[in-house]
PDB file of C-alpha atoms in Angstrom:
ATOM      1  CA  UNK A   1     107.722 129.890  99.404  1.00 58.00           C
ATOM      2  CA  UNK A   2     108.566 128.136 102.654  1.00 77.00           C
ATOM      3  CA  UNK A   3     112.173 127.329 103.411  1.00 89.00           C
ATOM      4  CA  UNK A   4     113.182 123.653 103.701  1.00 93.00           C
ATOM      5  CA  UNK A   5     115.485 122.781 106.578  1.00 95.00           C
ATOM      6  CA  UNK A   6     117.166 119.394 106.840  1.00 96.00           C
ATOM      7  CA  UNK A   7     117.535 118.378 110.489  1.00 95.00           C
ATOM      8  CA  UNK A   8     120.723 116.398 109.997  1.00 90.00           C
ATOM      9  CA  UNK A   9     124.505 116.406 110.264  1.00 85.00           C
ATOM     10  CA  UNK A  10     124.763 113.657 107.645  1.00 87.00           C
ATOM     11  CA  UNK A  11     126.768 114.585 104.544  1.00 89.00           C
ATOM     12  CA  UNK A  12     124.967 111.785 102.676  1.00 90.00           C
ATOM     13  CA  UNK A  13     121.527 113.211 103.449  1.00 92.00           C
ATOM     14  CA  UNK A  14     122.692 116.675 102.434  1.00 93.00           C
ATOM     15  CA  UNK A  15     124.034 115.283  99.155  1.00 93.00           C
ATOM     16  CA  UNK A  16     120.791 113.435  98.406  1.00 93.00           C
ATOM     17  CA  UNK A  17     118.529 116.375  99.202  1.00 92.00           C
ATOM     18  CA  UNK A  18     120.733 118.605  97.015  1.00 92.00           C
ATOM     19  CA  UNK A  19     120.174 116.185  94.111  1.00 92.00           C
ATOM     20  CA  UNK A  20     116.454 116.935  94.348  1.00 91.00           C
ATOM     21  CA  UNK A  21     117.104 120.564  93.309  1.00 88.00           C
ATOM     22  CA  UNK A  22     115.202 121.804  96.328  1.00 86.00           C
ATOM     23  CA  UNK A  23     116.879 124.754  98.034  1.00 90.00           C
ATOM     24  CA  UNK A  24     117.488 123.863 101.672  1.00 92.00           C
ATOM     25  CA  UNK A  25     119.531 124.666 104.736  1.00 93.00           C
ATOM     26  CA  UNK A  26     120.985 121.933 106.942  1.00 93.00           C
ATOM     27  CA  UNK A  27     120.885 122.309 110.704  1.00 92.00           C
ATOM     28  CA  UNK A  28     122.614 119.636 112.711  1.00 83.00           C
ATOM     29  CA  UNK A  29     120.767 118.334 115.703  1.00 79.00           C
ATOM     30  CA  UNK A  30     121.681 116.147 118.648  1.00 76.00           C
ATOM     31  CA  UNK A  31     118.834 114.118 120.085  1.00 75.00           C
ATOM     32  CA  UNK A  32     118.637 110.968 122.106  1.00 74.00           C
ATOM     33  CA  UNK A  33     117.996 108.139 119.652  1.00 76.00           C
ATOM     34  CA  UNK A  34     115.904 105.754 121.671  1.00 81.00           C
ATOM     35  CA  UNK A  35     113.985 103.035 119.845  1.00 86.00           C
ATOM     36  CA  UNK A  36     110.553 102.640 121.392  1.00 85.00           C
ATOM     37  CA  UNK A  37     110.182  98.857 121.499  1.00 84.00           C
ATOM     38  CA  UNK A  38     106.425  99.136 122.080  1.00 87.00           C
ATOM     39  CA  UNK A  39     106.062 100.358 118.475  1.00 90.00           C
ATOM     40  CA  UNK A  40     106.609  98.396 115.266  1.00 92.00           C
ATOM     41  CA  UNK A  41     110.184  99.053 114.137  1.00 92.00           C
ATOM     42  CA  UNK A  42     109.226 101.251 111.158  1.00 93.00           C
ATOM     43  CA  UNK A  43     107.033 103.455 113.357  1.00 96.00           C
ATOM     44  CA  UNK A  44     109.772 103.643 116.006  1.00 94.00           C
ATOM     45  CA  UNK A  45     112.250 104.913 113.391  1.00 95.00           C
ATOM     46  CA  UNK A  46     109.684 107.441 112.171  1.00 96.00           C
ATOM     47  CA  UNK A  47     109.421 108.706 115.746  1.00 96.00           C
ATOM     48  CA  UNK A  48     113.202 109.190 116.010  1.00 94.00           C
ATOM     49  CA  UNK A  49     113.105 111.170 112.729  1.00 95.00           C
ATOM     50  CA  UNK A  50     110.201 113.201 114.119  1.00 96.00           C
ATOM     51  CA  UNK A  51     112.114 114.006 117.322  1.00 94.00           C
ATOM     52  CA  UNK A  52     115.061 115.273 115.242  1.00 94.00           C
ATOM     53  CA  UNK A  53     112.744 117.450 113.166  1.00 96.00           C
ATOM     54  CA  UNK A  54     110.937 118.777 116.252  1.00 95.00           C
ATOM     55  CA  UNK A  55     114.257 119.818 117.802  1.00 94.00           C
ATOM     56  CA  UNK A  56     114.917 122.051 114.770  1.00 94.00           C
ATOM     57  CA  UNK A  57     111.302 123.206 114.420  1.00 94.00           C
ATOM     58  CA  UNK A  58     111.546 124.995 117.779  1.00 91.00           C
ATOM     59  CA  UNK A  59     113.853 127.546 116.113  1.00 92.00           C
ATOM     60  CA  UNK A  60     112.094 127.570 112.719  1.00 92.00           C
ATOM     61  CA  UNK A  61     108.344 127.133 113.328  1.00 92.00           C
ATOM     62  CA  UNK A  62     107.248 128.577 109.951  1.00 93.00           C
ATOM     63  CA  UNK A  63     109.555 126.466 107.780  1.00 94.00           C
ATOM     64  CA  UNK A  64     109.375 122.920 106.401  1.00 95.00           C
ATOM     65  CA  UNK A  65     111.598 120.661 108.489  1.00 96.00           C
ATOM     66  CA  UNK A  66     112.820 117.268 107.244  1.00 97.00           C
ATOM     67  CA  UNK A  67     114.213 114.764 109.740  1.00 96.00           C
ATOM     68  CA  UNK A  68     115.433 111.252 109.012  1.00 96.00           C
ATOM     69  CA  UNK A  69     117.001 108.288 110.752  1.00 94.00           C
ATOM     70  CA  UNK A  70     118.270 105.016 109.305  1.00 93.00           C
ATOM     71  CA  UNK A  71     118.805 101.661 110.949  1.00 93.00           C
ATOM     72  CA  UNK A  72     120.193  98.332 109.846  1.00 96.00           C
ATOM     73  CA  UNK A  73     118.660  95.208 111.336  1.00 96.00           C
ATOM     74  CA  UNK A  74     119.146  91.483 111.044  1.00 97.00           C
ATOM     75  CA  UNK A  75     117.315  88.735 112.895  1.00 94.00           C
ATOM     76  CA  UNK A  76     115.246  91.422 114.614  1.00 88.00           C
ATOM     77  CA  UNK A  77     118.328  93.087 116.120  1.00 92.00           C
ATOM     78  CA  UNK A  78     119.270  96.668 115.302  1.00 93.00           C
ATOM     79  CA  UNK A  79     122.912  97.195 114.349  1.00 94.00           C
ATOM     80  CA  UNK A  80     124.062 100.703 115.176  1.00 89.00           C
ATOM     81  CA  UNK A  81     127.352 102.377 114.397  1.00 91.00           C
ATOM     82  CA  UNK A  82     130.326 100.278 115.496  1.00 96.00           C
ATOM     83  CA  UNK A  83     132.223 101.576 118.522  1.00 95.00           C
ATOM     84  CA  UNK A  84     135.513 100.094 117.313  1.00 97.00           C
ATOM     85  CA  UNK A  85     137.060  97.995 114.549  1.00 97.00           C
ATOM     86  CA  UNK A  86     136.404  94.708 116.324  1.00 97.00           C
ATOM     87  CA  UNK A  87     132.690  95.467 116.583  1.00 97.00           C
ATOM     88  CA  UNK A  88     132.670  96.514 112.905  1.00 97.00           C
ATOM     89  CA  UNK A  89     134.208  93.125 112.051  1.00 98.00           C
ATOM     90  CA  UNK A  90     131.573  91.287 114.102  1.00 97.00           C
ATOM     91  CA  UNK A  91     128.738  93.194 112.393  1.00 97.00           C
ATOM     92  CA  UNK A  92     130.070  92.615 108.886  1.00 98.00           C
ATOM     93  CA  UNK A  93     130.752  88.950 109.637  1.00 98.00           C
ATOM     94  CA  UNK A  94     127.144  88.615 110.767  1.00 97.00           C
ATOM     95  CA  UNK A  95     125.864  90.267 107.571  1.00 98.00           C
ATOM     96  CA  UNK A  96     128.127  88.121 105.362  1.00 98.00           C
ATOM     97  CA  UNK A  97     126.166  85.923 102.945  1.00 98.00           C
ATOM     98  CA  UNK A  98     122.843  87.045 104.376  1.00 98.00           C
ATOM     99  CA  UNK A  99     119.978  89.425 103.762  1.00 98.00           C
ATOM    100  CA  UNK A 100     119.336  92.228 106.215  1.00 98.00           C
ATOM    101  CA  UNK A 101     116.949  95.159 106.307  1.00 97.00           C
ATOM    102  CA  UNK A 102     117.629  98.884 106.107  1.00 97.00           C
ATOM    103  CA  UNK A 103     114.799 101.066 107.358  1.00 96.00           C
ATOM    104  CA  UNK A 104     114.750 104.842 107.116  1.00 96.00           C
ATOM    105  CA  UNK A 105     112.153 106.853 108.955  1.00 97.00           C
ATOM    106  CA  UNK A 106     111.345 110.321 107.650  1.00 97.00           C
ATOM    107  CA  UNK A 107     109.403 113.161 109.236  1.00 97.00           C
ATOM    108  CA  UNK A 108     108.317 116.236 107.299  1.00 97.00           C
ATOM    109  CA  UNK A 109     106.985 118.955 109.574  1.00 96.00           C
ATOM    110  CA  UNK A 110     105.006 121.804 108.063  1.00 94.00           C
ATOM    111  CA  UNK A 111     103.789 124.738 110.162  1.00 92.00           C
ATOM    112  CA  UNK A 112     100.353 123.111 110.567  1.00 91.00           C
ATOM    113  CA  UNK A 113     100.909 119.474 109.585  1.00 93.00           C
ATOM    114  CA  UNK A 114     103.218 116.509 110.219  1.00 96.00           C
ATOM    115  CA  UNK A 115     103.843 113.668 107.793  1.00 97.00           C
ATOM    116  CA  UNK A 116     105.894 110.643 108.754  1.00 97.00           C
ATOM    117  CA  UNK A 117     106.727 107.538 106.774  1.00 97.00           C
ATOM    118  CA  UNK A 118     109.375 104.863 106.526  1.00 97.00           C
ATOM    119  CA  UNK A 119     110.998 102.965 103.696  1.00 97.00           C
ATOM    120  CA  UNK A 120     112.262  99.379 103.899  1.00 96.00           C
ATOM    121  CA  UNK A 121     115.017  97.915 101.699  1.00 98.00           C
ATOM    122  CA  UNK A 122     116.417  94.376 101.757  1.00 98.00           C
ATOM    123  CA  UNK A 123     120.185  94.171 101.238  1.00 98.00           C
ATOM    124  CA  UNK A 124     122.011  90.895 100.585  1.00 98.00           C
ATOM    125  CA  UNK A 125     125.769  90.662 101.129  1.00 98.00           C
ATOM    126  CA  UNK A 126     128.121  88.315  99.336  1.00 98.00           C
ATOM    127  CA  UNK A 127     129.782  85.715 101.530  1.00 98.00           C
ATOM    128  CA  UNK A 128     132.844  87.540 102.774  1.00 98.00           C
ATOM    129  CA  UNK A 129     136.227  86.189 103.802  1.00 97.00           C
ATOM    130  CA  UNK A 130     137.724  87.576 106.996  1.00 98.00           C
ATOM    131  CA  UNK A 131     140.533  89.275 105.057  1.00 97.00           C
ATOM    132  CA  UNK A 132     137.968  91.058 102.828  1.00 97.00           C
ATOM    133  CA  UNK A 133     136.180  92.332 105.908  1.00 97.00           C
ATOM    134  CA  UNK A 134     139.409  93.596 107.511  1.00 98.00           C
ATOM    135  CA  UNK A 135     140.488  95.221 104.247  1.00 97.00           C
ATOM    136  CA  UNK A 136     137.202  97.130 104.175  1.00 97.00           C
ATOM    137  CA  UNK A 137     137.477  98.085 107.852  1.00 97.00           C
ATOM    138  CA  UNK A 138     140.988  99.417 107.206  1.00 97.00           C
ATOM    139  CA  UNK A 139     139.427 102.065 104.910  1.00 96.00           C
ATOM    140  CA  UNK A 140     137.743 103.465 108.085  1.00 95.00           C
ATOM    141  CA  UNK A 141     134.567 103.822 106.029  1.00 94.00           C
ATOM    142  CA  UNK A 142     132.464 101.578 108.306  1.00 95.00           C
ATOM    143  CA  UNK A 143     133.163 103.456 111.512  1.00 93.00           C
ATOM    144  CA  UNK A 144     130.412 106.087 111.323  1.00 88.00           C
ATOM    145  CA  UNK A 145     127.716 104.047 109.638  1.00 91.00           C
ATOM    146  CA  UNK A 146     124.875 101.907 110.925  1.00 91.00           C
ATOM    147  CA  UNK A 147     125.613  98.258 110.231  1.00 95.00           C
ATOM    148  CA  UNK A 148     129.290  99.147 109.634  1.00 96.00           C
ATOM    149  CA  UNK A 149     129.036  99.813 105.897  1.00 96.00           C
ATOM    150  CA  UNK A 150     128.236 102.511 103.383  1.00 94.00           C
ATOM    151  CA  UNK A 151     126.693 101.310 100.125  1.00 95.00           C
ATOM    152  CA  UNK A 152     127.692 104.549  98.373  1.00 93.00           C
ATOM    153  CA  UNK A 153     131.401 103.898  98.972  1.00 93.00           C
ATOM    154  CA  UNK A 154     133.616 100.838  99.049  1.00 96.00           C
ATOM    155  CA  UNK A 155     130.845  99.050 100.919  1.00 96.00           C
ATOM    156  CA  UNK A 156     129.185  98.620  97.519  1.00 96.00           C
ATOM    157  CA  UNK A 157     131.667  95.786  96.879  1.00 96.00           C
ATOM    158  CA  UNK A 158     130.095  93.804  99.738  1.00 97.00           C
ATOM    159  CA  UNK A 159     126.559  93.966  98.330  1.00 98.00           C
ATOM    160  CA  UNK A 160     125.274  91.201  96.078  1.00 98.00           C
ATOM    161  CA  UNK A 161     121.797  92.689  95.598  1.00 98.00           C
ATOM    162  CA  UNK A 162     119.201  95.022  96.987  1.00 97.00           C
ATOM    163  CA  UNK A 163     115.426  94.903  96.811  1.00 98.00           C
ATOM    164  CA  UNK A 164     113.982  98.344  97.313  1.00 97.00           C
ATOM    165  CA  UNK A 165     115.220 101.918  97.228  1.00 96.00           C
ATOM    166  CA  UNK A 166     119.011 102.282  96.904  1.00 97.00           C
ATOM    167  CA  UNK A 167     118.869 105.827  98.280  1.00 96.00           C
ATOM    168  CA  UNK A 168     117.059 104.523 101.341  1.00 96.00           C
ATOM    169  CA  UNK A 169     120.186 102.490 102.114  1.00 96.00           C
ATOM    170  CA  UNK A 170     122.206 105.711 101.833  1.00 94.00           C
ATOM    171  CA  UNK A 171     119.904 107.329 104.386  1.00 93.00           C
ATOM    172  CA  UNK A 172     117.178 109.231 102.544  1.00 96.00           C
ATOM    173  CA  UNK A 173     114.460 107.668 100.344  1.00 97.00           C
ATOM    174  CA  UNK A 174     114.517 110.408  97.720  1.00 95.00           C
ATOM    175  CA  UNK A 175     111.549 109.376  95.580  1.00 95.00           C
ATOM    176  CA  UNK A 176     109.179 109.023  98.529  1.00 96.00           C
ATOM    177  CA  UNK A 177     110.360 112.282 100.091  1.00 96.00           C
ATOM    178  CA  UNK A 178     110.048 114.123  96.779  1.00 94.00           C
ATOM    179  CA  UNK A 179     106.459 112.973  96.421  1.00 94.00           C
ATOM    180  CA  UNK A 180     105.568 114.115  99.937  1.00 93.00           C
ATOM    181  CA  UNK A 181     107.152 117.530  99.377  1.00 91.00           C
ATOM    182  CA  UNK A 182     105.539 117.900  95.943  1.00 89.00           C
ATOM    183  CA  UNK A 183     102.100 116.826  97.156  1.00 88.00           C
ATOM    184  CA  UNK A 184     102.180 119.325 100.001  1.00 81.00           C
ATOM    185  CA  UNK A 185     103.607 122.252  98.051  1.00 68.00           C
TER     186      UNK A 185
END
């Protein structure tokens, strides 16, 4: 049986993959995350996930490598991780009362095959008062997350509804990934 290696430093991705009862090892990777604007956004995110997986595959060419990357976008603009609390406030204010998209690209690299896909989820926030936003920012939860929130934590209180895969918003579309891994042994 081939070993599964998660090309990620994300504790959320590790938690989600562990829930699938698939034995795996996590290997953190640092790659340049450049969105290729000549590609459709979903394909561009797949390519970032693929680059992460390829960086790990160099050391483990006979194993199954899983890479992933998640973005938040609104009005066609990608919202990354906030650099400071003021930027987190601006992002959350922009998301307030609106629907935005969360897209996760996934790459699964086998010794002789590559499979990439992406999942898209629409997330709608409640209309938020400035004091609610600052209260959330004061938890420090938004500071290491794309779009300045984590749906699996206190950020859940900001979300009115989602259409799509909840786990995609956390950073790993479990059902889709499970099916790819199952289909390919």
